[in-house]
Every structure is written in structure tokens, then in C-alpha cells.
JSON list of C-alpha atoms in Angstrom, two decimals:
[
{"chain": "A", "resi": 3, "resn": "MET", "atom": "CA", "xyz": [24.53, -57.35, -16.50]},
{"chain": "A", "resi": 4, "resn": "ASP", "atom": "CA", "xyz": [22.16, -58.21, -13.84]},
{"chain": "A", "resi": 5, "resn": "LEU", "atom": "CA", "xyz": [21.15, -56.49, -10.90]},
{"chain": "A", "resi": 6, "resn": "GLU", "atom": "CA", "xyz": [21.64, -57.84, -7.41]},
{"chain": "A", "resi": 7, "resn": "VAL", "atom": "CA", "xyz": [18.67, -56.33, -4.90]},
{"chain": "A", "resi": 8, "resn": "SER", "atom": "CA", "xyz": [19.58, -58.61, -2.76]},
{"chain": "A", "resi": 9, "resn": "PRO", "atom": "CA", "xyz": [21.08, -61.84, -2.21]},
{"chain": "A", "resi": 10, "resn": "ALA", "atom": "CA", "xyz": [17.75, -63.56, -2.79]},
{"chain": "A", "resi": 11, "resn": "LEU", "atom": "CA", "xyz": [16.66, -61.13, -5.65]},
{"chain": "A", "resi": 12, "resn": "THR", "atom": "CA", "xyz": [18.22, -60.49, -8.88]},
{"chain": "A", "resi": 13, "resn": "ILE", "atom": "CA", "xyz": [16.95, -58.87, -11.54]},
{"chain": "A", "resi": 14, "resn": "PRO", "atom": "CA", "xyz": [17.65, -60.30, -15.17]},
{"chain": "A", "resi": 15, "resn": "ALA", "atom": "CA", "xyz": [19.58, -57.25, -17.58]},
{"chain": "A", "resi": 16, "resn": "SER", "atom": "CA", "xyz": [16.58, -58.47, -19.78]},
{"chain": "A", "resi": 17, "resn": "GLU", "atom": "CA", "xyz": [14.24, -57.38, -17.98]},
{"chain": "A", "resi": 18, "resn": "LEU", "atom": "CA", "xyz": [16.41, -53.47, -17.39]},
{"chain": "A", "resi": 19, "resn": "GLY", "atom": "CA", "xyz": [15.50, -50.34, -19.95]},
{"chain": "A", "resi": 20, "resn": "TRP", "atom": "CA", "xyz": [17.71, -47.54, -20.36]},
{"chain": "A", "resi": 21, "resn": "ARG", "atom": "CA", "xyz": [18.08, -44.83, -22.30]},
{"chain": "A", "resi": 22, "resn": "PHE", "atom": "CA", "xyz": [20.59, -41.95, -22.86]},
{"chain": "A", "resi": 23, "resn": "SER", "atom": "CA", "xyz": [20.11, -37.85, -23.23]},
{"chain": "A", "resi": 24, "resn": "ARG", "atom": "CA", "xyz": [22.30, -35.10, -23.49]},
{"chain": "A", "resi": 25, "resn": "SER", "atom": "CA", "xyz": [23.22, -34.07, -20.10]},
{"chain": "A", "resi": 26, "resn": "SER", "atom": "CA", "xyz": [23.02, -30.72, -18.03]},
{"chain": "A", "resi": 27, "resn": "GLY", "atom": "CA", "xyz": [26.22, -29.32, -16.32]},
{"chain": "A", "resi": 28, "resn": "PRO", "atom": "CA", "xyz": [29.65, -29.32, -16.42]},
{"chain": "A", "resi": 29, "resn": "GLY", "atom": "CA", "xyz": [31.56, -30.74, -19.18]},
{"chain": "A", "resi": 30, "resn": "GLY", "atom": "CA", "xyz": [32.22, -28.16, -21.37]},
{"chain": "A", "resi": 31, "resn": "GLN", "atom": "CA", "xyz": [32.11, -28.25, -25.54]},
{"chain": "A", "resi": 32, "resn": "HIS", "atom": "CA", "xyz": [32.43, -32.14, -24.74]},
{"chain": "A", "resi": 33, "resn": "VAL", "atom": "CA", "xyz": [28.70, -31.72, -23.14]},
{"chain": "A", "resi": 34, "resn": "ASN", "atom": "CA", "xyz": [26.66, -30.86, -26.16]},
{"chain": "A", "resi": 35, "resn": "THR", "atom": "CA", "xyz": [28.16, -33.74, -28.14]},
{"chain": "A", "resi": 36, "resn": "SER", "atom": "CA", "xyz": [27.83, -36.89, -25.52]},
{"chain": "A", "resi": 37, "resn": "ASP", "atom": "CA", "xyz": [25.13, -38.63, -24.72]},
{"chain": "A", "resi": 38, "resn": "SER", "atom": "CA", "xyz": [26.25, -39.06, -20.76]},
{"chain": "A", "resi": 39, "resn": "ARG", "atom": "CA", "xyz": [22.60, -38.52, -19.14]},
{"chain": "A", "resi": 40, "resn": "VAL", "atom": "CA", "xyz": [21.62, -42.20, -18.00]},
{"chain": "A", "resi": 41, "resn": "GLU", "atom": "CA", "xyz": [17.36, -43.01, -17.82]},
{"chain": "A", "resi": 42, "resn": "LEU", "atom": "CA", "xyz": [16.91, -47.06, -16.36]},
{"chain": "A", "resi": 43, "resn": "PHE", "atom": "CA", "xyz": [13.28, -47.97, -16.10]},
{"chain": "A", "resi": 44, "resn": "TRP", "atom": "CA", "xyz": [12.13, -51.50, -15.16]},
{"chain": "A", "resi": 45, "resn": "ASN", "atom": "CA", "xyz": [8.63, -52.61, -15.28]},
{"chain": "A", "resi": 46, "resn": "VAL", "atom": "CA", "xyz": [7.87, -53.98, -11.94]},
{"chain": "A", "resi": 47, "resn": "GLY", "atom": "CA", "xyz": [4.10, -55.15, -13.10]},
{"chain": "A", "resi": 48, "resn": "ASP", "atom": "CA", "xyz": [5.85, -57.61, -15.64]},
{"chain": "A", "resi": 49, "resn": "SER", "atom": "CA", "xyz": [8.62, -58.83, -14.12]},
{"chain": "A", "resi": 50, "resn": "THR", "atom": "CA", "xyz": [9.58, -63.33, -13.43]},
{"chain": "A", "resi": 51, "resn": "ALA", "atom": "CA", "xyz": [12.13, -62.01, -11.02]},
{"chain": "A", "resi": 52, "resn": "VAL", "atom": "CA", "xyz": [9.59, -61.01, -7.74]},
{"chain": "A", "resi": 53, "resn": "SER", "atom": "CA", "xyz": [7.74, -63.18, -6.40]},
{"chain": "A", "resi": 54, "resn": "ASP", "atom": "CA", "xyz": [3.23, -62.22, -6.08]},
{"chain": "A", "resi": 55, "resn": "GLY", "atom": "CA", "xyz": [3.64, -60.71, -2.50]},
{"chain": "A", "resi": 56, "resn": "GLN", "atom": "CA", "xyz": [6.55, -58.98, -3.38]},
{"chain": "A", "resi": 57, "resn": "ARG", "atom": "CA", "xyz": [5.44, -57.67, -6.56]},
{"chain": "A", "resi": 58, "resn": "LEU", "atom": "CA", "xyz": [2.05, -56.57, -4.59]},
{"chain": "A", "resi": 59, "resn": "MET", "atom": "CA", "xyz": [4.30, -54.76, -1.69]},
{"chain": "A", "resi": 60, "resn": "LEU", "atom": "CA", "xyz": [6.50, -53.05, -4.20]},
{"chain": "A", "resi": 61, "resn": "LEU", "atom": "CA", "xyz": [3.35, -51.27, -6.56]},
{"chain": "A", "resi": 62, "resn": "THR", "atom": "CA", "xyz": [1.52, -50.00, -2.92]},
{"chain": "A", "resi": 63, "resn": "ARG", "atom": "CA", "xyz": [4.45, -48.90, -1.19]},
{"chain": "A", "resi": 64, "resn": "LEU", "atom": "CA", "xyz": [6.47, -46.90, -4.28]},
{"chain": "A", "resi": 65, "resn": "GLU", "atom": "CA", "xyz": [3.10, -46.16, -6.49]},
{"chain": "A", "resi": 66, "resn": "ARG", "atom": "CA", "xyz": [4.31, -42.07, -6.44]},
{"chain": "A", "resi": 67, "resn": "ARG", "atom": "CA", "xyz": [7.08, -43.02, -8.70]},
{"chain": "A", "resi": 68, "resn": "LEU", "atom": "CA", "xyz": [5.68, -45.91, -10.71]},
{"chain": "A", "resi": 69, "resn": "ILE", "atom": "CA", "xyz": [3.98, -44.38, -14.03]},
{"chain": "A", "resi": 70, "resn": "ALA", "atom": "CA", "xyz": [2.32, -47.55, -15.71]},
{"chain": "A", "resi": 71, "resn": "GLY", "atom": "CA", "xyz": [3.84, -50.16, -13.67]},
{"chain": "A", "resi": 72, "resn": "VAL", "atom": "CA", "xyz": [7.10, -48.91, -14.89]},
{"chain": "A", "resi": 73, "resn": "ILE", "atom": "CA", "xyz": [10.23, -47.35, -12.29]},
{"chain": "A", "resi": 74, "resn": "THR", "atom": "CA", "xyz": [12.56, -44.90, -14.04]},
{"chain": "A", "resi": 75, "resn": "VAL", "atom": "CA", "xyz": [15.55, -43.77, -12.08]},
{"chain": "A", "resi": 76, "resn": "THR", "atom": "CA", "xyz": [17.34, -40.73, -13.58]},
{"chain": "A", "resi": 77, "resn": "ALA", "atom": "CA", "xyz": [21.39, -40.22, -13.31]},
{"chain": "A", "resi": 78, "resn": "SER", "atom": "CA", "xyz": [23.42, -37.48, -14.90]},
{"chain": "A", "resi": 79, "resn": "GLU", "atom": "CA", "xyz": [25.66, -36.10, -11.89]},
{"chain": "A", "resi": 80, "resn": "GLN", "atom": "CA", "xyz": [29.41, -37.22, -13.69]},
{"chain": "A", "resi": 81, "resn": "ARG", "atom": "CA", "xyz": [30.48, -36.86, -16.78]},
{"chain": "A", "resi": 82, "resn": "SER", "atom": "CA", "xyz": [30.58, -40.08, -17.99]},
{"chain": "A", "resi": 83, "resn": "GLN", "atom": "CA", "xyz": [27.93, -42.59, -19.33]},
{"chain": "A", "resi": 84, "resn": "LEU", "atom": "CA", "xyz": [29.42, -45.17, -17.75]},
{"chain": "A", "resi": 85, "resn": "ARG", "atom": "CA", "xyz": [29.31, -43.83, -14.36]},
{"chain": "A", "resi": 86, "resn": "ASN", "atom": "CA", "xyz": [25.81, -42.45, -14.55]},
{"chain": "A", "resi": 87, "resn": "ARG", "atom": "CA", "xyz": [24.97, -45.67, -15.20]},
{"chain": "A", "resi": 88, "resn": "GLU", "atom": "CA", "xyz": [26.96, -47.47, -12.15]},
{"chain": "A", "resi": 89, "resn": "ILE", "atom": "CA", "xyz": [24.62, -45.32, -10.38]},
{"chain": "A", "resi": 90, "resn": "ALA", "atom": "CA", "xyz": [21.62, -45.67, -12.13]},
{"chain": "A", "resi": 91, "resn": "LEU", "atom": "CA", "xyz": [21.92, -49.19, -11.09]},
{"chain": "A", "resi": 92, "resn": "ALA", "atom": "CA", "xyz": [22.68, -48.25, -7.24]},
{"chain": "A", "resi": 93, "resn": "LYS", "atom": "CA", "xyz": [20.00, -45.92, -6.77]},
{"chain": "A", "resi": 94, "resn": "LEU", "atom": "CA", "xyz": [16.72, -48.87, -8.56]},
{"chain": "A", "resi": 95, "resn": "ALA", "atom": "CA", "xyz": [18.57, -51.08, -5.90]},
{"chain": "A", "resi": 96, "resn": "GLY", "atom": "CA", "xyz": [18.11, -49.29, -2.99]},
{"chain": "A", "resi": 97, "resn": "LEU", "atom": "CA", "xyz": [14.51, -48.01, -4.01]},
{"chain": "A", "resi": 98, "resn": "VAL", "atom": "CA", "xyz": [13.92, -52.33, -4.51]},
{"chain": "A", "resi": 99, "resn": "ALA", "atom": "CA", "xyz": [15.60, -53.42, -1.61]},
{"chain": "A", "resi": 100, "resn": "GLU", "atom": "CA", "xyz": [13.59, -50.64, 0.46]},
{"chain": "A", "resi": 101, "resn": "GLY", "atom": "CA", "xyz": [10.16, -51.60, -0.97]},
{"chain": "A", "resi": 102, "resn": "ILE", "atom": "CA", "xyz": [10.80, -55.98, -0.47]},
{"chain": "A", "resi": 103, "resn": "ALA", "atom": "CA", "xyz": [12.39, -54.49, 3.15]},
{"chain": "A", "resi": 104, "resn": "PRO", "atom": "CA", "xyz": [9.49, -55.63, 6.47]},
{"chain": "A", "resi": 105, "resn": "GLU", "atom": "CA", "xyz": [7.68, -52.95, 7.88]},
{"chain": "A", "resi": 106, "resn": "GLY", "atom": "CA", "xyz": [9.68, -52.53, 11.49]},
{"chain": "A", "resi": 107, "resn": "ALA", "atom": "CA", "xyz": [7.75, -52.54, 14.26]},
{"chain": "A", "resi": 108, "resn": "ARG", "atom": "CA", "xyz": [5.67, -50.88, 15.75]},
{"chain": "A", "resi": 109, "resn": "ARG", "atom": "CA", "xyz": [6.52, -47.37, 18.05]},
{"chain": "A", "resi": 110, "resn": "ARG", "atom": "CA", "xyz": [5.65, -48.27, 21.82]},
{"chain": "A", "resi": 111, "resn": "ALA", "atom": "CA", "xyz": [3.51, -45.37, 22.99]},
{"chain": "A", "resi": 112, "resn": "THR", "atom": "CA", "xyz": [4.60, -43.82, 26.82]},
{"chain": "A", "resi": 113, "resn": "LYS", "atom": "CA", "xyz": [4.22, -41.21, 29.48]},
{"chain": "A", "resi": 114, "resn": "PRO", "atom": "CA", "xyz": [6.66, -38.44, 30.21]},
{"chain": "A", "resi": 115, "resn": "THR", "atom": "CA", "xyz": [8.73, -39.11, 33.05]},
{"chain": "A", "resi": 116, "resn": "ARG", "atom": "CA", "xyz": [8.22, -37.01, 36.13]},
{"chain": "A", "resi": 117, "resn": "GLY", "atom": "CA", "xyz": [11.87, -35.27, 35.79]},
{"chain": "A", "resi": 118, "resn": "SER", "atom": "CA", "xyz": [11.56, -34.82, 31.94]},
{"chain": "A", "resi": 119, "resn": "ASN", "atom": "CA", "xyz": [7.78, -32.88, 33.05]},
{"chain": "A", "resi": 120, "resn": "ARG", "atom": "CA", "xyz": [9.39, -30.99, 36.15]},
{"chain": "A", "resi": 121, "resn": "ARG", "atom": "CA", "xyz": [11.83, -29.58, 33.63]},
{"chain": "A", "resi": 122, "resn": "ARG", "atom": "CA", "xyz": [9.36, -28.80, 30.84]},
{"chain": "A", "resi": 123, "resn": "LEU", "atom": "CA", "xyz": [7.46, -26.27, 33.62]},
{"chain": "A", "resi": 124, "resn": "ALA", "atom": "CA", "xyz": [10.49, -24.89, 35.34]},
{"chain": "A", "resi": 125, "resn": "ALA", "atom": "CA", "xyz": [11.65, -23.57, 31.48]},
{"chain": "A", "resi": 126, "resn": "LYS", "atom": "CA", "xyz": [8.30, -21.95, 31.19]},
{"chain": "A", "resi": 127, "resn": "VAL", "atom": "CA", "xyz": [8.12, -20.27, 34.41]},
{"chain": "A", "resi": 128, "resn": "GLN", "atom": "CA", "xyz": [11.83, -19.43, 33.41]},
{"chain": "A", "resi": 129, "resn": "ARG", "atom": "CA", "xyz": [10.45, -18.38, 30.13]},
{"chain": "A", "resi": 130, "resn": "ALA", "atom": "CA", "xyz": [7.13, -16.19, 31.28]},
{"chain": "A", "resi": 131, "resn": "ALA", "atom": "CA", "xyz": [9.92, -13.89, 33.91]},
{"chain": "A", "resi": 132, "resn": "THR", "atom": "CA", "xyz": [12.35, -13.22, 31.22]},
{"chain": "A", "resi": 133, "resn": "LYS", "atom": "CA", "xyz": [8.86, -11.83, 29.55]},
{"chain": "A", "resi": 134, "resn": "GLN", "atom": "CA", "xyz": [7.55, -10.30, 32.52]},
{"chain": "A", "resi": 135, "resn": "GLN", "atom": "CA", "xyz": [10.83, -8.07, 32.96]},
{"chain": "A", "resi": 136, "resn": "ARG", "atom": "CA", "xyz": [10.88, -6.75, 29.88]},
{"chain": "A", "resi": 137, "resn": "LYS", "atom": "CA", "xyz": [7.18, -5.52, 30.30]},
{"chain": "A", "resi": 138, "resn": "ARG", "atom": "CA", "xyz": [7.72, -1.12, 30.87]},
{"chain": "A", "resi": 139, "resn": "PRO", "atom": "CA", "xyz": [7.84, -0.30, 34.08]},
{"chain": "A", "resi": 140, "resn": "SER", "atom": "CA", "xyz": [4.65, 1.58, 35.59]},
{"chain": "A", "resi": 141, "resn": "ALA", "atom": "CA", "xyz": [4.60, 5.02, 35.87]},
{"chain": "A", "resi": 142, "resn": "GLU", "atom": "CA", "xyz": [4.65, 4.80, 40.20]}
]
């Protein structure tokens, strides 16, 4: 089953690797006998599904999550291995979509408005007056 990240990008199932292990958490006696924890890994560096530009973007943006060019996603939230597989696929698709998304527009710096500046200064004066009232009265 291929992983469709976007209409323009689909990762073939042959490039995805699976590993299963025992999961912690709920499940009673069943949890000790079933391998419901799922690890999904994909080698970004050797993938034929992405272009060179996309590969470079993924390698730079996801470098903290990569180990030797391989991205790994785990899922053990559910008791069922099938549901955990679906969750892992969704997590990987989200990461890859986020990694190849174009950067947003830069923020344009603006000055605070005259009204906001006046309100800020009035709040400072009010706060100072409140603190002045907390002082012990003079002995005079």
C-alpha cells in the first residue's frame, strides 16, 4: 500500500520498512503476547519518489529526526497493530508534507500604534500606584 503524501507525491510501499515489537500500556494479558508497537522507516536519501530539490529540502528541514538519512516514526497508541500502522503512515505523511511545504511569507515588522503605547504606559502608571499603596505608612 503506497503512501500518498500529496497529489504530487506518493511514496511506494517498496521504499517503506516496517518493524514490530511489544507495546507497553493497556491490553491486559494480551499485551505480553502481541507485537502491536509499529516502527515505520523511510530512507529519504535513497528514495526515488522525491526529486533532488525535495530531497535536499527534506534532509535539511528534518535533519534532527534523521539517522543516516532514514526517518523513523513509531506508533503504539492503540492496542491493534493495524490501527498503529495507519497512525504511523499518517505521521510520516504529515512529516514529509511539512518538510516539502514552501516557506511562508516573512513577517513585516511594524511599529506599535499610538493607542496601544498609551494603554501600555497607563497600565504601568496604575501598577506603580498599586505598589506604592502597599508601602508601610510613615511614622509622622
